[in-house]
C-alpha positions as semicolon CSV with decimal commas, in nm:
position;residue;x (nm);y (nm);z (nm)
1;M;-1,152;0,414;-2,537
2;S;-1,374;0,119;-2,461
3;D;-1,304;-0,104;-2,165
4;K;-1,219;-0,391;-2,406
5;A;-0,959;-0,186;-2,579
6;A;-0,814;-0,073;-2,242
7;F;-0,786;-0,427;-2,125
8;R;-0,607;-0,524;-2,454
9;L;-0,368;-0,227;-2,420
10;V;-0,305;-0,308;-2,053
11;F;-0,233;-0,673;-2,148
12;I;0,001;-0,576;-2,445
13;T;0,189;-0,318;-2,223
14;T;0,228;-0,559;-1,943
15;A;0,353;-0,839;-2,172
16;L;0,602;-0,599;-2,343
17;V;0,739;-0,486;-2,008
18;L;0,770;-0,836;-1,869
19;M;0,947;-0,955;-2,183
20;L;1,188;-0,662;-2,170
21;V;1,272;-0,719;-1,802
22;A;1,305;-1,098;-1,861
23;L;1,538;-1,027;-2,149
24;L;1,753;-0,800;-1,929
25;S;1,748;-1,040;-1,644
26;A;1,854;-1,328;-1,862
27;H;2,150;-1,123;-1,991
28;V;2,049;-1,196;-2,352
29;L;2,120;-0,842;-2,461
30;P;2,486;-0,747;-2,483
31;K;2,623;-0,522;-2,199
32;P;2,830;-0,212;-2,260
33;E;3,191;-0,255;-2,164
34;T;3,205;0,048;-1,947
35;L;2,940;0,174;-1,702
36;P;2,816;0,529;-1,721
37;G;2,885;0,716;-1,398
38;F;2,516;0,756;-1,318
39;V;2,466;0,376;-1,290
40;Q;2,610;0,365;-0,947
41;Y;2,346;0,608;-0,804
42;Q;2,044;0,424;-0,960
43;P;1,976;0,174;-0,681
44;L;1,958;0,452;-0,423
45;F;1,750;0,659;-0,660
46;H;1,518;0,360;-0,706
47;A;1,483;0,307;-0,330
48;C;1,413;0,677;-0,285
49;V;1,141;0,659;-0,558
50;N;0,987;0,355;-0,387
51;G;0,995;0,509;-0,061
52;T;0,834;0,834;-0,193
53;C;0,573;0,632;-0,368
54;F;0,497;0,436;-0,037
55;I;0,435;0,767;0,146
56;L;0,233;0,916;-0,138
57;L;0,006;0,609;-0,165
58;L;-0,064;0,650;0,211
59;V;-0,129;1,023;0,154
60;S;-0,365;0,930;-0,128
61;F;-0,549;0,679;0,088
62;Y;-0,578;0,966;0,352
63;F;-0,738;1,200;0,101
64;I;-0,991;0,951;-0,039
65;R;-1,094;0,838;0,309
66;R;-1,182;1,209;0,370
67;K;-1,366;1,237;0,042
68;Q;-1,108;1,464;-0,103
69;V;-1,119;1,322;-0,446
70;E;-0,931;1,592;-0,631
71;N;-0,635;1,571;-0,390
72;H;-0,647;1,185;-0,425
73;K;-0,631;1,207;-0,799
74;K;-0,338;1,457;-0,790
75;V;-0,144;1,248;-0,553
76;N;-0,216;0,926;-0,754
77;L;-0,111;1,089;-1,077
78;T;0,214;1,189;-0,909
79;V;0,268;0,825;-0,783
80;F;0,191;0,693;-1,138
81;L;0,449;0,933;-1,287
82;L;0,714;0,853;-1,025
83;S;0,644;0,473;-1,099
84;A;0,691;0,530;-1,469
85;V;1,014;0,706;-1,403
86;F;1,114;0,418;-1,173
87;L;1,033;0,156;-1,439
88;L;1,240;0,336;-1,708
89;S;1,533;0,386;-1,476
90;Y;1,515;0,025;-1,355
91;V;1,517;-0,102;-1,729
92;L;1,812;0,128;-1,793
93;Y;2,001;0,012;-1,491
94;H;1,950;-0,355;-1,585
95;F;2,063;-0,267;-1,946
96;F;2,393;-0,134;-1,798
97;K;2,452;-0,352;-1,492
98;T;2,432;-0,721;-1,414
99;D;2,250;-0,831;-1,103
100;T;2,421;-0,817;-0,761
101;T;2,398;-1,139;-0,569
102;F;2,346;-1,168;-0,201
103;P;2,628;-1,364;-0,041
104;K;2,545;-1,734;-0,010
105;D;2,706;-1,758;0,337
106;D;2,508;-1,471;0,485
107;P;2,250;-1,596;0,745
108;L;2,004;-1,331;0,622
109;R;2,006;-1,462;0,259
110;P;1,675;-1,672;0,301
111;Y;1,497;-1,362;0,433
112;Y;1,637;-1,146;0,154
113;L;1,538;-1,399;-0,107
114;F;1,189;-1,427;0,032
115;V;1,150;-1,038;0,034
116;L;1,303;-1,016;-0,316
117;A;1,084;-1,293;-0,458
118;S;0,763;-1,154;-0,307
119;H;0,858;-0,811;-0,426
120;I;0,918;-0,930;-0,786
121;L;0,605;-1,149;-0,811
122;L;0,374;-0,887;-0,674
123;A;0,529;-0,615;-0,879
124;M;0,446;-0,819;-1,191
125;L;0,095;-0,879;-1,059
126;V;0,022;-0,519;-0,956
127;F;0,147;-0,355;-1,278
128;P;-0,161;-0,430;-1,487
129;M;-0,377;-0,369;-1,179
130;V;-0,231;-0,029;-1,145
131;L;-0,292;0,057;-1,511
132;L;-0,669;-0,053;-1,490
133;S;-0,716;0,116;-1,161
134;F;-0,597;0,436;-1,322
135;Y;-0,799;0,378;-1,638
136;F;-1,122;0,335;-1,432
137;G;-1,040;0,620;-1,216
138;L;-0,971;0,853;-1,505
139;K;-1,276;0,735;-1,686
140;G;-1,493;0,823;-1,382
141;Q;-1,593;0,451;-1,344
142;V;-1,585;0,496;-0,964
143;Q;-1,733;0,149;-0,875
144;K;-1,491;-0,045;-1,091
145;H;-1,206;0,181;-0,971
146;R;-1,293;0,132;-0,608
147;K;-1,338;-0,245;-0,643
148;L;-1,001;-0,298;-0,809
149;A;-0,813;-0,044;-0,593
150;R;-0,905;-0,233;-0,279
151;W;-0,672;-0,494;-0,410
152;T;-0,428;-0,277;-0,602
153;F;-0,355;-0,036;-0,302
154;P;-0,219;-0,284;-0,052
155;I;-0,022;-0,477;-0,302
156;W;0,140;-0,161;-0,447
157;L;0,208;-0,048;-0,115
158;Y;0,388;-0,367;-0,021
159;V;0,587;-0,356;-0,341
160;C;0,706;-0,003;-0,274
161;L;0,799;-0,083;0,081
162;T;0,979;-0,411;-0,016
163;G;1,160;-0,224;-0,285
164;V;1,328;-0,004;-0,007
165;V;1,386;-0,321;0,202
166;V;1,555;-0,500;-0,090
167;Y;1,774;-0,199;-0,146
168;L;1,883;-0,173;0,212
169;M;1,967;-0,545;0,232
170;I;2,160;-0,568;-0,090
171;S;2,329;-0,223;-0,096
172;P;2,634;-0,335;0,109
173;H;2,709;-0,585;-0,174
174;Y;2,706;-0,356;-0,479
175;N;3,023;-0,350;-0,681
176;F;3,047;-0,083;-0,950
177;Q;3,401;-0,159;-1,078
């Protein structure tokens, strides 16, 4: 695959994922009348996946700093697969469940909204960066991979960490009735 074709594929994939998430967030698609039992466990699952990805990204960084490229690749592939599972589960969750709102009278609400907004915006930004970083890494284009990964890594790390923080802040307010 040429770089041009990879860029097109990344752009199309990003656009499709963003449109799907926007449709689910706008509640355009009809929701089922009853929630499947697994839905109540998905937020915790998402937080666990985010936390695991956060740790694995640090492990990946550790390996690459020590020039252990094969270990770096294996850990990154694991993070990539976990992130794909997260994304599929996240979309499934928002198909079944409407959003949970943070109470308006809670004094932590401005902090929650800041963390949530930065998490969402940076997740949208990092998605194509992750795809391109992986493309360059798998193609052996080390210079391009390194140049992009310098930006992708800290943003992805932040998104994983704030995913856990968002869960911890909103979890007392979930209602699965």
